[in-house]
Short mmCIF file of C-alpha atoms and ligand atoms in Angstrom, two decimals:
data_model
loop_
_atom_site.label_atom_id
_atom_site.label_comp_id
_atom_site.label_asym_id
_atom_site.label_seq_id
_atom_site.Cartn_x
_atom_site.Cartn_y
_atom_site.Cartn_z
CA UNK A 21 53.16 4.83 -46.49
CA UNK A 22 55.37 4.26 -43.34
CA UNK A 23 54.19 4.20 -39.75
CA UNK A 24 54.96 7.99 -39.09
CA UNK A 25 53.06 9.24 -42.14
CA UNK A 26 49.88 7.25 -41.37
CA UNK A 27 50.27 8.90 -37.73
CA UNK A 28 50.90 12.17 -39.04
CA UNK A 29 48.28 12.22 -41.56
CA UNK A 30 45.83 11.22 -39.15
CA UNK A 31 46.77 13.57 -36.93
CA UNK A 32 46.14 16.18 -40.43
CA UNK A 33 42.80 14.58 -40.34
CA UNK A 34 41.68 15.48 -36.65
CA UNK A 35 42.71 12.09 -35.10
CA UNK A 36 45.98 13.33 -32.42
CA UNK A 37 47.97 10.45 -31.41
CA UNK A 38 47.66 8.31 -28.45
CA UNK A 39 50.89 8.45 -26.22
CA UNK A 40 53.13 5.46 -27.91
CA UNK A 41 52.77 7.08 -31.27
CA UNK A 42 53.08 10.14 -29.87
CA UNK A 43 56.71 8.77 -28.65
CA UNK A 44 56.88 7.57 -32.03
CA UNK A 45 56.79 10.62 -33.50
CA UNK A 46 59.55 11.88 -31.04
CA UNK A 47 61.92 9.65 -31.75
CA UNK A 48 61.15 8.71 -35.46
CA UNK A 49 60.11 11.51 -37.28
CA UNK A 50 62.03 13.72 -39.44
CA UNK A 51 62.36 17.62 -38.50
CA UNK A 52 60.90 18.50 -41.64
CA UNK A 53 57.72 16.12 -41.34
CA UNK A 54 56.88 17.53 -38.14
CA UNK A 55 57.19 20.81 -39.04
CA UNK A 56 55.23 20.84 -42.11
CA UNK A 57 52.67 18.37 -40.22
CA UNK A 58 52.32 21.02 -37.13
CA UNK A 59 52.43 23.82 -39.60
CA UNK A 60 48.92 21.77 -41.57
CA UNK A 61 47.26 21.47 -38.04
CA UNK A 62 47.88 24.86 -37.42
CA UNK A 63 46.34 26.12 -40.67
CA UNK A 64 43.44 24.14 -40.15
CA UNK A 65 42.87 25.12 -36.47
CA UNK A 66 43.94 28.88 -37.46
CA UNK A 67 43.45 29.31 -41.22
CA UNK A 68 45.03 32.55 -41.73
CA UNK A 69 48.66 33.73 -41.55
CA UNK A 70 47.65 35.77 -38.24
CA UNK A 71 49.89 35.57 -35.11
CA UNK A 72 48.83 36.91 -32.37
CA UNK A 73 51.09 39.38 -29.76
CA UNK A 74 49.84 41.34 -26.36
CA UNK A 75 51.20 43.96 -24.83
CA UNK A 76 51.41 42.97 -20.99
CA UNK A 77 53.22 43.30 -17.57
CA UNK A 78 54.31 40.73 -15.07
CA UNK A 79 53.96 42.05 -11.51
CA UNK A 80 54.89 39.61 -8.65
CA UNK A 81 52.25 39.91 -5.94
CA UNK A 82 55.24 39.26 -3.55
CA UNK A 83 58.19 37.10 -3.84
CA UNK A 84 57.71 35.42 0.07
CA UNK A 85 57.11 31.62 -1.00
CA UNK A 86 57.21 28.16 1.03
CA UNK A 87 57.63 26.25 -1.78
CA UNK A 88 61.52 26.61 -2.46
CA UNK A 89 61.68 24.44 -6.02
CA UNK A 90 64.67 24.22 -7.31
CA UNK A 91 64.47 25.83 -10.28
CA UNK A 92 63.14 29.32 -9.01
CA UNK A 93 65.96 31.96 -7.67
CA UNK A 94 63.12 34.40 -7.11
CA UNK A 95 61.62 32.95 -3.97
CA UNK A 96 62.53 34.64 -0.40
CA UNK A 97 61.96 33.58 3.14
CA UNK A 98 59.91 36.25 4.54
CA UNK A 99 62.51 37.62 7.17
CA UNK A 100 65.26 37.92 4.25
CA UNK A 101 65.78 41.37 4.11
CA UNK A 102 64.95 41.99 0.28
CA UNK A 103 61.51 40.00 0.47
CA UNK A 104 58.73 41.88 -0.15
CA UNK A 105 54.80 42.15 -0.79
CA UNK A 106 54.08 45.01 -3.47
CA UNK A 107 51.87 47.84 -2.67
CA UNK A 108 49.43 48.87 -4.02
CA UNK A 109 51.41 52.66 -5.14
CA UNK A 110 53.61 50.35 -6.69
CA UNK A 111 50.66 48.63 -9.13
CA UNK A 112 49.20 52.16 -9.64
CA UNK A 113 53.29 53.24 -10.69
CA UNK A 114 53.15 50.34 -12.89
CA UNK A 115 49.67 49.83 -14.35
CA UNK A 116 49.81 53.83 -15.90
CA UNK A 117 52.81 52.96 -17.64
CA UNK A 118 50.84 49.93 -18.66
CA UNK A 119 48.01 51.73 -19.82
CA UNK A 120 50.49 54.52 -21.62
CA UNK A 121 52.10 51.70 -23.29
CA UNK A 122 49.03 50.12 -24.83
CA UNK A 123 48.64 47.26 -22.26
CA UNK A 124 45.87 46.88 -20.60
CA UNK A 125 46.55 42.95 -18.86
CA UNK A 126 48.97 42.46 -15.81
CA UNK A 127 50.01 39.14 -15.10
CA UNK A 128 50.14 39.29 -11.69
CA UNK A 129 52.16 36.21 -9.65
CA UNK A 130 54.32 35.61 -7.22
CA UNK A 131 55.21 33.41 -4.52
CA UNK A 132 53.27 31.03 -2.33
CA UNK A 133 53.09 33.64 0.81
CA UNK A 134 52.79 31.82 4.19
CA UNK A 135 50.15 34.37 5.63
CA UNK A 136 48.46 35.98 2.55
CA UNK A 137 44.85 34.01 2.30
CA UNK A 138 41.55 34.51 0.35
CA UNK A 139 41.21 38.31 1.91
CA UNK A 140 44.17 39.64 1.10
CA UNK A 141 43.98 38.79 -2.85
CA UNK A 142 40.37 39.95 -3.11
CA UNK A 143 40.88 42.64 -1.37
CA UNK A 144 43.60 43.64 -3.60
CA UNK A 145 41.79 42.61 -6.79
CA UNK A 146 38.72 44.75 -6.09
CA UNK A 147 40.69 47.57 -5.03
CA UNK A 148 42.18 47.39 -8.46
CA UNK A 149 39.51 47.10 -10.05
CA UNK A 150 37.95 49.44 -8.73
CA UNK A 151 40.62 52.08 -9.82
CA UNK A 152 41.30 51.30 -13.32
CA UNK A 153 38.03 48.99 -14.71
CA UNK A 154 39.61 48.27 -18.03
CA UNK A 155 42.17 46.84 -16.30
CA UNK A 156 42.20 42.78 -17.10
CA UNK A 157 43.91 40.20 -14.50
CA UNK A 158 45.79 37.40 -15.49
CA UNK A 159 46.53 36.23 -12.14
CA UNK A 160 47.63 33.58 -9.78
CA UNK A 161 48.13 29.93 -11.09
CA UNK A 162 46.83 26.21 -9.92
CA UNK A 163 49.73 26.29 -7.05
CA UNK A 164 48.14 29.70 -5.14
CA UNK A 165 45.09 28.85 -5.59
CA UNK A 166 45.94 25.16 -4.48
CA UNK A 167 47.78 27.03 -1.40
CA UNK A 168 44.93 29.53 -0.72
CA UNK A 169 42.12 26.87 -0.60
CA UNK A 170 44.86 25.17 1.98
CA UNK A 171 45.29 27.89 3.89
CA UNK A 172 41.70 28.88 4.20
CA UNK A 173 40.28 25.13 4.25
CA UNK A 174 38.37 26.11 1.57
CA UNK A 175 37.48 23.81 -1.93
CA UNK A 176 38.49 24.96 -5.22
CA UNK A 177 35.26 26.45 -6.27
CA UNK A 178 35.16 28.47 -3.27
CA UNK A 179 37.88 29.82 -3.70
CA UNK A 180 37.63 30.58 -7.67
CA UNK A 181 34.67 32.27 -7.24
CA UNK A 182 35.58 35.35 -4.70
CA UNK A 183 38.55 35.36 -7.08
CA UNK A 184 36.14 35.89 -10.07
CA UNK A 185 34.26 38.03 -7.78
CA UNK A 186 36.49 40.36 -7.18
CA UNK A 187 38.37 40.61 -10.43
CA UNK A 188 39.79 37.61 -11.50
CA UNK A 189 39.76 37.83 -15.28
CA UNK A 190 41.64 34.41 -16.41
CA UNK A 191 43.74 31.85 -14.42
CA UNK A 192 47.90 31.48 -16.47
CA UNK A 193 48.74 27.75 -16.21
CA UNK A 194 51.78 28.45 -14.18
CA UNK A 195 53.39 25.76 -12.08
CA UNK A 196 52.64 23.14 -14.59
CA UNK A 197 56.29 22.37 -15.07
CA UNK A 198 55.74 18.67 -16.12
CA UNK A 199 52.42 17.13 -14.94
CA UNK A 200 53.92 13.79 -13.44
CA UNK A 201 54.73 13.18 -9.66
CA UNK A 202 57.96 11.96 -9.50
CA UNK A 203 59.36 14.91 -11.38
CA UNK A 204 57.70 17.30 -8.91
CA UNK A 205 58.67 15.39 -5.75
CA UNK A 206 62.33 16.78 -7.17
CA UNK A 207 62.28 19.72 -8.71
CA UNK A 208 59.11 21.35 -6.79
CA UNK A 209 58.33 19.01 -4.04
CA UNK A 210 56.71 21.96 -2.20
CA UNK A 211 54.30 23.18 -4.95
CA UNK A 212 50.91 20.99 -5.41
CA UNK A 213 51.03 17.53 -6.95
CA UNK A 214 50.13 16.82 -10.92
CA UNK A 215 46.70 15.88 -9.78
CA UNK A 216 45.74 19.19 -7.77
CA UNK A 217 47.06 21.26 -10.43
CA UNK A 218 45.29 19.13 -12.69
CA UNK A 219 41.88 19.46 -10.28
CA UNK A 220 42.10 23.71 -10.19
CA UNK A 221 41.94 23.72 -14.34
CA UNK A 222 39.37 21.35 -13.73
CA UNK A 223 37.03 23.20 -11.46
CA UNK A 224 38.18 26.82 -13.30
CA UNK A 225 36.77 25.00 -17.13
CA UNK A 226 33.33 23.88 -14.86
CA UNK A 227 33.43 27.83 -14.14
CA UNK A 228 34.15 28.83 -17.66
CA UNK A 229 37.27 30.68 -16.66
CA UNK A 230 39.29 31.15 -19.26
CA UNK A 231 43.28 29.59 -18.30
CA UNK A 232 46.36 28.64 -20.44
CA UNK A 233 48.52 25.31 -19.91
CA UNK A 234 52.16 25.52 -19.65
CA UNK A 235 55.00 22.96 -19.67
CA UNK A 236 58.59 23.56 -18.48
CA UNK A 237 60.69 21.13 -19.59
CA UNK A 238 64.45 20.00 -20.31
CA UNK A 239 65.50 19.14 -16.45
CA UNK A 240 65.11 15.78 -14.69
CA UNK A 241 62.05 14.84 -16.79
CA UNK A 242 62.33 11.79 -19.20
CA UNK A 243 60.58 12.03 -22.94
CA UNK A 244 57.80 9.97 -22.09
CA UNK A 245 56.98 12.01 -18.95
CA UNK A 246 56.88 15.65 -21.48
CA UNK A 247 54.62 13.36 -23.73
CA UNK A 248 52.78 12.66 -20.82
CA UNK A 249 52.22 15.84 -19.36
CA UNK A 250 50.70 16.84 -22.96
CA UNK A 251 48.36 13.91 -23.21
CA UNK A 252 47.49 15.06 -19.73
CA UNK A 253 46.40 18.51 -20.63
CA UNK A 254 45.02 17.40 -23.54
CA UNK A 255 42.54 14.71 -22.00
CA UNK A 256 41.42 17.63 -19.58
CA UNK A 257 40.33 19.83 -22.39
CA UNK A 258 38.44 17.29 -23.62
CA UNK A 259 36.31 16.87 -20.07
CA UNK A 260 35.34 21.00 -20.28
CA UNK A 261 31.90 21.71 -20.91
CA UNK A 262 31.37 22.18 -24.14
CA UNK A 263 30.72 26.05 -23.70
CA UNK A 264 33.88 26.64 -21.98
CA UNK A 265 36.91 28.31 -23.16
CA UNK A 266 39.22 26.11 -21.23
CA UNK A 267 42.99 26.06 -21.91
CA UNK A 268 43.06 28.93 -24.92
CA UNK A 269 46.77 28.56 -25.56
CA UNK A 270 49.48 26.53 -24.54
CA UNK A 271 53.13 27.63 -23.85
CA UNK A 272 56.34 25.75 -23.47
CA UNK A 273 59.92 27.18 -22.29
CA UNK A 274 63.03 25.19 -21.54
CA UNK A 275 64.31 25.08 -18.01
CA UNK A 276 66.61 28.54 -17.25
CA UNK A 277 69.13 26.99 -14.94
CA UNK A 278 71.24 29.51 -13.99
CA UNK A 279 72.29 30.17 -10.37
CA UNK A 280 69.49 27.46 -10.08
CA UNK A 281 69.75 24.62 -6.88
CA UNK A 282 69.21 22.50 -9.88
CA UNK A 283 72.05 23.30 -11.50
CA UNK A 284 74.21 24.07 -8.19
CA UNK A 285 73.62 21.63 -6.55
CA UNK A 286 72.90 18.43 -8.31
CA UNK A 287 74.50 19.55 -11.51
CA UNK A 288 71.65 19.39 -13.87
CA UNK A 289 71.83 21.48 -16.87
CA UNK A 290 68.81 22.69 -19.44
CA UNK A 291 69.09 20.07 -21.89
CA UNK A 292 67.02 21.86 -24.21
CA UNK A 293 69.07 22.93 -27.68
CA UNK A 294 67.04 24.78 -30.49
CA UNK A 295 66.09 21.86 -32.76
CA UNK A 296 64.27 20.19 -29.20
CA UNK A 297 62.64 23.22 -28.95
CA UNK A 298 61.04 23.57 -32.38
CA UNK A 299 60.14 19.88 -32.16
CA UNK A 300 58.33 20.22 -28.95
CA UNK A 301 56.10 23.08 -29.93
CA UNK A 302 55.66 20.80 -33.27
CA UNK A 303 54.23 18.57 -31.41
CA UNK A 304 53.00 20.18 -29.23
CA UNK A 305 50.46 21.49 -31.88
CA UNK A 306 50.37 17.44 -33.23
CA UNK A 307 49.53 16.43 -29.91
CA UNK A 308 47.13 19.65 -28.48
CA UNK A 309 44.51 19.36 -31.25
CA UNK A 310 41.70 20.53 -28.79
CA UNK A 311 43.93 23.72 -27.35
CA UNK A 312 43.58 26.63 -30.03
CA UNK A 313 46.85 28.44 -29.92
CA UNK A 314 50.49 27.24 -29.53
CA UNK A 315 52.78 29.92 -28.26
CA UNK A 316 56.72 29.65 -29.14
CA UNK A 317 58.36 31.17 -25.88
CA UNK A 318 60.62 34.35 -27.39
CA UNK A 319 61.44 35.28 -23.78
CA UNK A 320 63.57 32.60 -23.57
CA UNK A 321 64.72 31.27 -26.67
CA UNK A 322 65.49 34.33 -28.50
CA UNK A 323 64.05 35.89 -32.07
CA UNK A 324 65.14 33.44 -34.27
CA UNK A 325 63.89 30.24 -32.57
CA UNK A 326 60.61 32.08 -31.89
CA UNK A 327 60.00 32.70 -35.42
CA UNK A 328 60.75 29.40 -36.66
CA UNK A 329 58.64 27.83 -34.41
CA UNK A 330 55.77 29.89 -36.27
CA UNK A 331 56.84 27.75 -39.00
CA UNK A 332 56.24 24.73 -36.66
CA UNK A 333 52.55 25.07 -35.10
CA UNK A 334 52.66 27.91 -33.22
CA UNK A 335 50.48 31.35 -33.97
CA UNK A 336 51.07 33.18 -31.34
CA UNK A 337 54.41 35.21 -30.33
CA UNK A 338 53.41 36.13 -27.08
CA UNK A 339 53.89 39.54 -24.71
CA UNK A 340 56.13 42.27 -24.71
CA UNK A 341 56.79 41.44 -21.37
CA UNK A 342 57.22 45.00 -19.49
CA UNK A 343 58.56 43.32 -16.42
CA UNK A 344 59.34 39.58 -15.96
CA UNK A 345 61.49 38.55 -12.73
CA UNK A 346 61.42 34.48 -12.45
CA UNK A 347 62.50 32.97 -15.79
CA UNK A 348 65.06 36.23 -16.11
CA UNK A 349 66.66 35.61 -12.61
CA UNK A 350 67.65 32.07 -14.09
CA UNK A 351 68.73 33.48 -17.57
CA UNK A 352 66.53 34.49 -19.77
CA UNK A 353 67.42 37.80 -21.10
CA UNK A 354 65.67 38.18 -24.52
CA UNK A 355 63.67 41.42 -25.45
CA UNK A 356 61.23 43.25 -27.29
CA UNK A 357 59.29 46.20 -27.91
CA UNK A 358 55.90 46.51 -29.83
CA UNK A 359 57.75 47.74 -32.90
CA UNK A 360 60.53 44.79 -32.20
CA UNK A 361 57.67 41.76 -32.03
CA UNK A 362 55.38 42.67 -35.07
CA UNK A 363 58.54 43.06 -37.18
CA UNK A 364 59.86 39.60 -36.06
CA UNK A 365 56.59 37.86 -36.78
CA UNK A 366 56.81 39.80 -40.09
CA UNK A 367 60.17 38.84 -41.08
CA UNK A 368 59.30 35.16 -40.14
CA UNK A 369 56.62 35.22 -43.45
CA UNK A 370 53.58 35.83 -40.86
CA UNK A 371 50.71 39.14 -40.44
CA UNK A 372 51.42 40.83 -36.21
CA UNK A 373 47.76 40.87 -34.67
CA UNK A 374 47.07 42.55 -31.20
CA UNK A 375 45.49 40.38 -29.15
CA UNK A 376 43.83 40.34 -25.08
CA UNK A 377 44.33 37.51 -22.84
CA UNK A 378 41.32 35.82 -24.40
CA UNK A 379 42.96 35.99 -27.68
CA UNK A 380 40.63 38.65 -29.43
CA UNK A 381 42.20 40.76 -31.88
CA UNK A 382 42.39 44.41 -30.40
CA UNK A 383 44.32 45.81 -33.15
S1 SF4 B 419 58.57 28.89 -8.78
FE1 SF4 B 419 56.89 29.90 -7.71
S2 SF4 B 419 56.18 28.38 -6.23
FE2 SF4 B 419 58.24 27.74 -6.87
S3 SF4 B 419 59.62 28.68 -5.38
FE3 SF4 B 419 59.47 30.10 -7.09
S4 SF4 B 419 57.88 31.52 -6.49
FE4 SF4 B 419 57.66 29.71 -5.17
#
């Protein structure tokens, strides 16, 4: 038996691999390995052919932000004339059609707004709440929540719990991009540091509120440092109390560069091609042993990617995203309906199950 198959089959065997064989894996081990490897782990985490979908919609909370990184061509300055801070006859507008689609989840985030603190959001998530209480919120991310607590001089905790209190359902892991300082001092130097973001997950899994981890890759970030980031997330699961839900799933999209200051301005392109992809999320599901669904990111790497990646570790296909504004202002333009995502999963060998945002079947 070679090195990689005494990694991989201890990795089979519960045992995930530390961060060298983890690069080991990377750079040694055939497609076809890793696939069937992931696929194994999968099974065992997940033993049925189940995938999960939601229906959901993405509503930016406002699209004023300090941070500027150089990825995101959403962001305004708050005197540009097309920024803007939705109101609430806009959510009502867009949570019916939610609710006569099927959906009942918005993922609401947006920018990191100079002047909106603690009051504003639960003001806005009671009010909500308060109007349509089926409605669940996937909302905010470790960076708001890192700005909020800044803004209001306020600790994590504090700052979770009038979230919670006024509606916060479950935190998305966005503005993980990769979890390692010197990448963020260049692509989001403005957004908090791997640590913070790392701290916020922290405090939410002491709070039991559920959250998902992220990764955003295929910019200025070396191998090591993607490998990194997961052995990050991975090692914070394993701190949550044991009655937690903690990180339920974890997602990974390649960088969308277009029109991007990345890409502008210092010429760096999404390195990302379709056999990187399916190797990440294989590995992803090699690496994340203690994170119970892998998603493969449709919305940007199209149908057929997605559904081999269900072939490679993931079990979940994701949302029909109603409305998504950041990754598609940088060029991702993939779509679905209902009918479109169960039929994909379908095609790909695997059973379309409705889930929630706390991955319960609601089919
Ligand atoms: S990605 Fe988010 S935090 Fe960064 S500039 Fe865009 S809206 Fe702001």
């Amino acid at each position: 038996m070679n090195y990689t198959e005494e990694i991989l089959n201890r990795a089979r065997e519960g045992a995930p691999p530390d961060f060298d064989e983890a690069l080991h894996l990377y750079t040694h081990a055939g497609d076809g390995e890793l696939m069937e490897a992931a696929h194994a782990i999968r099974m065992e985490l997940n033993p049925t052919m189940e995938v999960g979908w939601i229906i959901d919609r993405n509503v930016n909370i406002t699209n004023v932000c300090v941070s500027f990184c150089k990825f995101c061509n959403f962001c305004r300055k708050s005197v540009d004339e097309d920024a803007y801070v939705t109101t609430l006859d806009q959510y009502r507008e867009k949570i019916e059609q939610l609710f006569r689609l099927g959906g009942r989840q918005l993922l609401l985030q947006g920018g990191l707004h100079p002047k909106l603190g603690l009051d504003f959001y639960t003001e806005l998530f009671s009010r909500l709440k308060a109007e349509y209480p089926e409605l669940r919120l996937h909302a905010l991310g470790p960076p708001e929540i890192a700005h909020i607590a800044r803004l209001e001089k306020a600790d994590y905790q504090t700052v979770l719990t009038k979230l919670i209190d006024a509606g916060l359902d479950s935190l998305p892991g966005a503005g993980a991009e990769i979890l390692v300082d010197r990448v963020r001092k260049i692509v989001s130097p403005g957004k908090c540091s791997a640590e913070e973001w790392l701290e916020v997950m922290r405090v939410a899994h002491r709070m039991d509120l559920p959250t998902s981890a992220t990764m955003m890759f295929g910019h200025v970030e070396t191998i090591e440092e993607r490998l990194e980031h997961m052995i990050r997330l991975r090692q914070l699961q394993s701190e949550k109390p044991a009655e937690s839900r903690g990180f339920l799933n974890f997602v990974a999209w390649p960088f969308m560069d277009e029109g991007t200051v990345l890409r502008n301005r210092l010429g760096i392109r999404n390195t990302v091609d379709s056999r990187t992809y399916i190797r990440t999320i294989a590995l992803a599901r090699i690496i994340l042993n203690n994170i119970p669904a892998i998603q493969a990111s449709w919305l940007t790497v199209g149908k057929t990617i997605g559904q081999l990646c269900l072939h490679a570790g993931a079990n979940d296909f994701g949302s029909v995203m109603i409305e998504e504004h950041v990754v598609s202002a940088a060029g991702a333009n993939h779509t679905f309906d209902a009918k479109g995502i169960q039929q994909a999963i379908r095609e790909a060998g695997f059973i379309p199950r409705q889930r929630n945002q706390l991955f319960e079947w609601v089919d």
